[in-house]
XYZ file of C-alpha atoms in Angstrom:
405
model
C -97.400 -94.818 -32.756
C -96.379 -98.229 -32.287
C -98.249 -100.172 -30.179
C -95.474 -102.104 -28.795
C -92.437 -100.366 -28.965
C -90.632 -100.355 -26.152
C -89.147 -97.007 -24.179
C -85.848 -95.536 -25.164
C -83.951 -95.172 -21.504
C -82.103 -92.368 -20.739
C -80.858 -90.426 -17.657
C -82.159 -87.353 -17.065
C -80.092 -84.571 -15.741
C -82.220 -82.062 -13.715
C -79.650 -80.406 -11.187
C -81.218 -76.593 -11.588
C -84.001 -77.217 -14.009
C -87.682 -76.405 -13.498
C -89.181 -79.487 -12.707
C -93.110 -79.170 -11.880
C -95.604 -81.627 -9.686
C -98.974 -81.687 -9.843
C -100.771 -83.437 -6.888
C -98.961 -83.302 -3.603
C -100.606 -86.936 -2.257
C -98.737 -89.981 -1.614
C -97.648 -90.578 -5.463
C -95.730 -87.110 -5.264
C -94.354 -87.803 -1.565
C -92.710 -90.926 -3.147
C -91.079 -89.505 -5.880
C -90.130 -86.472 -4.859
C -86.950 -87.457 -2.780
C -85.371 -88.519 -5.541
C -85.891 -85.212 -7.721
C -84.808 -83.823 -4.347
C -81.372 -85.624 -4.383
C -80.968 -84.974 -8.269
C -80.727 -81.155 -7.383
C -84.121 -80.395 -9.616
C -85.730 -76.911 -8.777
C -89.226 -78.078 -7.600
C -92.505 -76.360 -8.473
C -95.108 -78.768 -6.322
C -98.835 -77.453 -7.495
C -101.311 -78.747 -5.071
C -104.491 -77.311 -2.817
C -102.625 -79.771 -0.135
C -100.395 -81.879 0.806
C -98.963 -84.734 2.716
C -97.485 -84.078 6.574
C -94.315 -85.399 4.556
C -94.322 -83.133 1.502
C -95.005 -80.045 3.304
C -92.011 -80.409 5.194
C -90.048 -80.401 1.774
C -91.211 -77.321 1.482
C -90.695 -75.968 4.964
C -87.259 -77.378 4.502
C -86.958 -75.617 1.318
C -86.041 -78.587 -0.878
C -88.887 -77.406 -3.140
C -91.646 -74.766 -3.642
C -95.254 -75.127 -2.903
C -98.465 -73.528 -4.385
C -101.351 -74.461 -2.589
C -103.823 -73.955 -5.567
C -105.442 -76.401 -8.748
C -103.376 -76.519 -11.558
C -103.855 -74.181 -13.878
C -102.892 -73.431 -17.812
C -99.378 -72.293 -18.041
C -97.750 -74.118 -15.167
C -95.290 -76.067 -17.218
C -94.063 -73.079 -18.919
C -90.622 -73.390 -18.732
C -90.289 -76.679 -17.402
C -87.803 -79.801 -18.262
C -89.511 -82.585 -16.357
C -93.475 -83.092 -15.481
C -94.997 -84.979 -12.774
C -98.547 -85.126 -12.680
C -100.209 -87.517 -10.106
C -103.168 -85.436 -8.688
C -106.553 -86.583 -8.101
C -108.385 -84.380 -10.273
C -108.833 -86.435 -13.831
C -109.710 -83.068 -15.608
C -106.590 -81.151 -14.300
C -104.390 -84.266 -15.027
C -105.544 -84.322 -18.982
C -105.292 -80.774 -19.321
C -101.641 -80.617 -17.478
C -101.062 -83.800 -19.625
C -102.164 -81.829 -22.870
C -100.065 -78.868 -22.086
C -96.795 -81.138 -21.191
C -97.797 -82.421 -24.640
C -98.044 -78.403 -26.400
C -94.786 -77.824 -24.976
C -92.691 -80.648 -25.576
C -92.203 -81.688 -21.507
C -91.783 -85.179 -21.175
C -94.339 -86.018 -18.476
C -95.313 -88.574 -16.199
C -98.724 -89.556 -15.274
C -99.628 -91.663 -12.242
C -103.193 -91.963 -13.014
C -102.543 -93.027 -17.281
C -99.492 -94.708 -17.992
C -100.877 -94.985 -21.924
C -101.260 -90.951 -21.866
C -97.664 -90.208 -20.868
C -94.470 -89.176 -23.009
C -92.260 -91.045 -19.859
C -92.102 -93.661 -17.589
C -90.509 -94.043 -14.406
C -88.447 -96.648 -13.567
C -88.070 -98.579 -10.715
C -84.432 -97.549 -9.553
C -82.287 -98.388 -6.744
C -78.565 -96.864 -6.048
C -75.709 -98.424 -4.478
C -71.955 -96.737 -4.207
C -72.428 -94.764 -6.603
C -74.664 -97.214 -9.467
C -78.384 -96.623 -10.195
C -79.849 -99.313 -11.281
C -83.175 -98.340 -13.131
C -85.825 -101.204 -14.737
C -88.590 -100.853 -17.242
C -90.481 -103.852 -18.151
C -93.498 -101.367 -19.374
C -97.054 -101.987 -17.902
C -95.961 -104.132 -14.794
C -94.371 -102.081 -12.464
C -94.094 -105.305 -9.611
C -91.995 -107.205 -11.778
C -89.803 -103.841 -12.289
C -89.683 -103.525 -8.524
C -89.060 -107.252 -8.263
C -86.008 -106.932 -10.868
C -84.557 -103.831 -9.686
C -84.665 -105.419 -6.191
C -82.495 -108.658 -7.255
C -79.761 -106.241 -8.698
C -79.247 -103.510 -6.107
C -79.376 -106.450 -3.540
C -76.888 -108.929 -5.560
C -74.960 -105.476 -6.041
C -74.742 -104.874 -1.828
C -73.887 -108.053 -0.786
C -71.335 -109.193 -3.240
C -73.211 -112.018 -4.887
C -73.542 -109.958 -7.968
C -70.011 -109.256 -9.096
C -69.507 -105.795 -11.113
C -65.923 -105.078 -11.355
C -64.872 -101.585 -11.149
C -62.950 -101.343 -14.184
C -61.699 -97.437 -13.494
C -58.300 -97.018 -11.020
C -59.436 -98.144 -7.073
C -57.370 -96.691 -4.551
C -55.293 -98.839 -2.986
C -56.047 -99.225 0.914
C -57.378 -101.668 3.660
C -60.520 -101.694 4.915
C -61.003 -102.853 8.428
C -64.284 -105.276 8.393
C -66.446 -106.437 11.485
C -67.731 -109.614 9.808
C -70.389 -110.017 12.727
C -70.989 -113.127 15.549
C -70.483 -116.131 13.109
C -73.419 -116.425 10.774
C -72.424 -114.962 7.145
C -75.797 -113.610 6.989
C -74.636 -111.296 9.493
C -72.105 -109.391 8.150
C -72.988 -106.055 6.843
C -74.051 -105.574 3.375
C -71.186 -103.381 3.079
C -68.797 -105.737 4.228
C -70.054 -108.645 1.869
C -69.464 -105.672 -1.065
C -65.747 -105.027 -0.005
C -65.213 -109.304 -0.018
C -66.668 -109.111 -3.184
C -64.117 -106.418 -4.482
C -60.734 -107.816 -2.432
C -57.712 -108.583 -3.641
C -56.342 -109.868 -0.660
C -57.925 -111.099 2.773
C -56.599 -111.146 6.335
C -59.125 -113.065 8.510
C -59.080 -114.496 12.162
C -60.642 -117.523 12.788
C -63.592 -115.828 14.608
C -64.728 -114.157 11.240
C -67.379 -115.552 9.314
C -65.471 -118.151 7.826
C -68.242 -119.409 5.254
C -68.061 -116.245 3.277
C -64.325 -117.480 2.490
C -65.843 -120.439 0.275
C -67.633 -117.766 -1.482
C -64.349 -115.435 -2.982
C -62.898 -116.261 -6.363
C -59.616 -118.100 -6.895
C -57.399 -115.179 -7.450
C -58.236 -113.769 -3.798
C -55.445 -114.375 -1.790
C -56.092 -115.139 2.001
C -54.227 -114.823 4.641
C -55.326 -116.577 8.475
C -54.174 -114.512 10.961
C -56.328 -116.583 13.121
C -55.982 -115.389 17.014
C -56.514 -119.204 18.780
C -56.429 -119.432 22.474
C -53.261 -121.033 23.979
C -52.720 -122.135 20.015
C -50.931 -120.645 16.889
C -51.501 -117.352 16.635
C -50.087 -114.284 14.719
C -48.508 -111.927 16.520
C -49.965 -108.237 15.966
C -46.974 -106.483 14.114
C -46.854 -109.118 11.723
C -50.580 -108.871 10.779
C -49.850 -104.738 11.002
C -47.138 -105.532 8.679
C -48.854 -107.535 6.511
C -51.444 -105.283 5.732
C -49.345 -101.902 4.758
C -47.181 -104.481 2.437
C -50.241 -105.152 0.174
C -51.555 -102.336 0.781
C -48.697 -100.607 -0.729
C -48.482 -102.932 -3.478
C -51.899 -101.488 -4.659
C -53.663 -104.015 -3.301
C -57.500 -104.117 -2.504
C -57.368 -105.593 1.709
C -59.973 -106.354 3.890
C -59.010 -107.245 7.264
C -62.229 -109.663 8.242
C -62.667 -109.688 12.089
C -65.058 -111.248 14.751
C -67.982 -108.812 15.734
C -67.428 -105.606 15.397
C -63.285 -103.989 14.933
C -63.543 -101.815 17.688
C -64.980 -103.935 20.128
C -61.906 -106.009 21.704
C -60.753 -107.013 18.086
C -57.876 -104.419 18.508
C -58.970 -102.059 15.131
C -57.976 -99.455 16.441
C -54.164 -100.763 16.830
C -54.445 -101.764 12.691
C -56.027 -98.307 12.183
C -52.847 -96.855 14.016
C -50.389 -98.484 12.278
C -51.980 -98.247 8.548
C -52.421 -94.822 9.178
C -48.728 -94.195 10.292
C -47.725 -95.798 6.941
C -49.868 -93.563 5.027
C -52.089 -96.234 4.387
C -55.710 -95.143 3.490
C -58.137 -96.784 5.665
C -61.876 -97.569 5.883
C -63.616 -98.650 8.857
C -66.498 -100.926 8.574
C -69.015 -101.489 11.772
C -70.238 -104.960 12.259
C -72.542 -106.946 14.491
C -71.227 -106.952 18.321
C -71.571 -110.675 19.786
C -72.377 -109.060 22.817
C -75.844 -108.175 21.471
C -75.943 -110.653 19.060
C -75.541 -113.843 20.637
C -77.717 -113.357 23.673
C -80.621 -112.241 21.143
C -79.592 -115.539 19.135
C -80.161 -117.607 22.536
C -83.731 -115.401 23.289
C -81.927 -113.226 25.995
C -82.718 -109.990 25.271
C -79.805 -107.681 26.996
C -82.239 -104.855 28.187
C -85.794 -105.681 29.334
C -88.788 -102.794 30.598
C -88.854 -103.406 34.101
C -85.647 -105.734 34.861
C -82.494 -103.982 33.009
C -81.903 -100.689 32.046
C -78.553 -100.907 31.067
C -75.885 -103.489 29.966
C -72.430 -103.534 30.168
C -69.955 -105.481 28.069
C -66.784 -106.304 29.673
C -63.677 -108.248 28.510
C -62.764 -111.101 30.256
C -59.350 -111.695 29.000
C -57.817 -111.179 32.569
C -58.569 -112.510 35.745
C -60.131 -109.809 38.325
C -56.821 -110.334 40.795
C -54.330 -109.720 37.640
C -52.803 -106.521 37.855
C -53.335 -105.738 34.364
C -56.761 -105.835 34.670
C -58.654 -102.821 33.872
C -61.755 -103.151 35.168
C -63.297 -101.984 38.336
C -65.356 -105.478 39.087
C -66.897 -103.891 42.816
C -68.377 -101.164 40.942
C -69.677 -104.013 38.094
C -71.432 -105.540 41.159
C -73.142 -102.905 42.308
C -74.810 -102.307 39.059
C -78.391 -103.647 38.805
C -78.415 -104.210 34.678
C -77.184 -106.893 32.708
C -73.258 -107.833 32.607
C -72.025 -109.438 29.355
C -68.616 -110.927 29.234
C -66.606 -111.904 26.381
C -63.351 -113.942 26.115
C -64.091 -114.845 29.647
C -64.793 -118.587 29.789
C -61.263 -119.460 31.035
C -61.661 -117.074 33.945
C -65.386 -117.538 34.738
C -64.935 -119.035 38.123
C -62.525 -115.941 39.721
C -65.120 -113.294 37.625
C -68.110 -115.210 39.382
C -65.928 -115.241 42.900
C -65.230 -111.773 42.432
C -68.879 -110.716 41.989
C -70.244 -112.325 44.844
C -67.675 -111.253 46.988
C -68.365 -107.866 45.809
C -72.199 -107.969 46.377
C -73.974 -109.687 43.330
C -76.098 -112.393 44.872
C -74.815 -116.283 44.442
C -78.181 -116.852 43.047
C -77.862 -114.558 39.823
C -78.853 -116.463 36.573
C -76.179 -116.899 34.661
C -76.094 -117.769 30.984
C -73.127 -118.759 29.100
C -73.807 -119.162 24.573
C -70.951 -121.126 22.640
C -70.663 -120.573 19.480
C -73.183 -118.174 18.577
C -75.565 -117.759 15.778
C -73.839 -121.162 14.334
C -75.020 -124.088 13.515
C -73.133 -125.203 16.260
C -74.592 -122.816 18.745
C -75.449 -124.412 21.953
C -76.526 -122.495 25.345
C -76.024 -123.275 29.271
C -78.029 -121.956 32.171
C -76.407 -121.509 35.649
C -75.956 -118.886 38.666
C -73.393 -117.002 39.710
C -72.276 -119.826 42.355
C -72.499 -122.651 40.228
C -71.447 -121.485 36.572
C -67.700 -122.547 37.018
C -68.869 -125.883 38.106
C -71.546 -125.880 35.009
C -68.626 -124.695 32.185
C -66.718 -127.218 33.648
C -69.177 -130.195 33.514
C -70.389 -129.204 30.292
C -67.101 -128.599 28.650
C -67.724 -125.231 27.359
C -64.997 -123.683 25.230
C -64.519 -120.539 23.459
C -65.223 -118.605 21.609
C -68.582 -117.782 24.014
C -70.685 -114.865 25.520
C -71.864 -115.338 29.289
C -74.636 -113.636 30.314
C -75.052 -112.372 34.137
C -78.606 -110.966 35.061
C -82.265 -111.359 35.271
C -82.816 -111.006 31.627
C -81.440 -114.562 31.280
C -84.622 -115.558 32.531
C -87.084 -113.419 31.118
C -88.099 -115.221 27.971
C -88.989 -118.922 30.460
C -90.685 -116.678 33.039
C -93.006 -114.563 30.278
């Protein structure tokens, strides 16, 4: 055989074929999850096993023999793994995948195999698998760079087959583009057509190719803003005119970024619609700042509240007495304009004055900047200090917690 030839790739298809294992250690409780998920019918022959790989088989995802190999066990078999610690029973399982035409794998002798396994990774609906023959790191490392360039959009692979038309409905996280979901990054990759607010990463915008066409349907306090129908509008026309849309939002779309009214109305017009999860601010940006929201032993719950409305409004929907009462954290969004009557209203309600206060503009951004105050004097400080949205205030004793530990 030729010394350096290299292997000849192909895909296996083992959905209901015999595939045995020999060894049942920690070689055969990696692989196996993936012969799992390609619908192989598993033969595992091992005197024992892993806590993992037995409960494969308690599960039923594949069949155990606790016993040594032995002569005949690849009878009928398509696929061989053999990664036991027993040299003699490897060879001789080797020699018999050999006798009976099995291509085999062998953890323990790469040189004495018929196959190789590569280092694969799958993303929506691609495996990517990598042979660079006797160094599996630099497989791993390869394999790595294209599943991740794959997930995050900076390694473009246009879907050349039909793509149904439809908006998805992207929470492009707190600020920093590193934040955004990998699955989000993928659907900017893909996009035909953007829709983003001004509170959306706005860096990843630099990053979309010239025939993208975006849209700002950016929501600026007491500025130009967009009204709601005509965003609603504008995503069902693109969307009907086969158009790939991503609507990029602050944070997360269901938290105050009104997805659920876009969901509504898409699905009205018999628009398909996908929704995409991204990273709250309200966790977020006090964990940017060192605030953790929950701490053992000072907050054992949080509770994120909008701010958009004063306390005394009468569309306000929140019942601030009972927010006062609560020992836990508070975190506020959209509230900077109002912080003054929210602050009055706690106090009045209960909270003590003296309640450290934190208030993060700007969060995870370069520009992020962070200032400390109570409950009595945090109008005074926002003031002074000339905070502006967008921000995230912070009302509790975890505010402290990091410059007291």
């Amino acid at each position: 055989m030729q010394e350096d030839a290299p292997a000849y790739p192909v895909g296996l298809r083992l959905q209901g074929r015999r595939v045995v294992v020999i060894g049942g250690g920690q070689v055969a409780q990696r692989r196996l999850p993936a012969l799992v998920s390609a619908g192989a019918d598993i033969v595992l022959v091992s005197p024992g096993v892993t806590p993992s790989v037995e409960a494969m088989a308690t599960a039923g995802e594949l069949r155990w023999e606790a016993r040594p190999y032995r002569d005949g066990d690849l009878e009928g078999a398509w696929y061989a793994l053999i990664a036991s610690t027993d040299a003699a029973a490897n060879a001789a399982a080797s020699a018999e995948a050999e006798a009976r035409r099995v291509w085999c794998v062998r953890s323990d002798d790469a040189e004495a195999a018929t196959a190789w396994t590569p280092a694969t990774g799958r993303t929506e609906g691609v495996t990517v698998a990598v042979l660079t023959g006797r160094d599996p790191r630099r497989s791993a490392a390869v394999r790595d760079a294209v599943v991740a360039g794959l997930r995050d959009g900076s390694l473009v692979a246009p879907q050349h087959r039909a793509r149904t038309a439809g908006v998805a409905l992207v929470g492009g996280g707190p600020g920093d583009p590193d934040l955004i979901t990998v699955r989000g990054r993928r659907l900017l990759a893909e996009a035909d057509v953007v829709i983003a607010d001004r509170l959306g990463p706005r860096d990843l915008l630099d990053e979309l190719p010239p025939h993208v066409e975006v849209i700002d349907a950016a929501k600026i306090p007491y500025g130009r803003a967009m009204a709601q129908e005509a965003i609603n509008a504008a995503l069902i026309e693109h969307a009907k005119a086969g158009k790939a849309v991503v609507r990029l939002k602050g944070g997360d779309p269901y938290v105050f970024g009104r997805g659920m009214e876009e969901a509504e109305a898409l699905a009205e017009a018999g628009v398909a619609v996908t929704v995409v999860p991204g990273i709250s601010s309200s966790i977020s940006v006090p964990g940017a700042a060192g605030i953790p929201v929950t701490h053992r032993g000072v907050a054992h719950e949080f509770t994120v509240v909008s701010g958009h409305v004063a306390p005394d409004d009468p569309r306000s929907l929140v019942d601030w007495p009972a927010l006062a009462r609560l020992r836990g954290t508070l975190v506020l969004l959209m509230a900077v304009e109002r912080i003054g009557a929210i602050a009055d209203a706690l106090v009045a309600a209960g909270r003590p004055s003296g309640t450290p206060v934190a208030v993060i503009q700007e969060g995870t951004t370069a520009a992020q900047r962070r200032v400390d105050a109570t409950l009595a004097t945090v109008a005074r400080t926002v003031a002074d200090e000339g905070v502006r949205p967008p921000a995230v205030v912070v009302i509790g004793d975890v505010v402290t917690v990091a410059r007291h530990g």
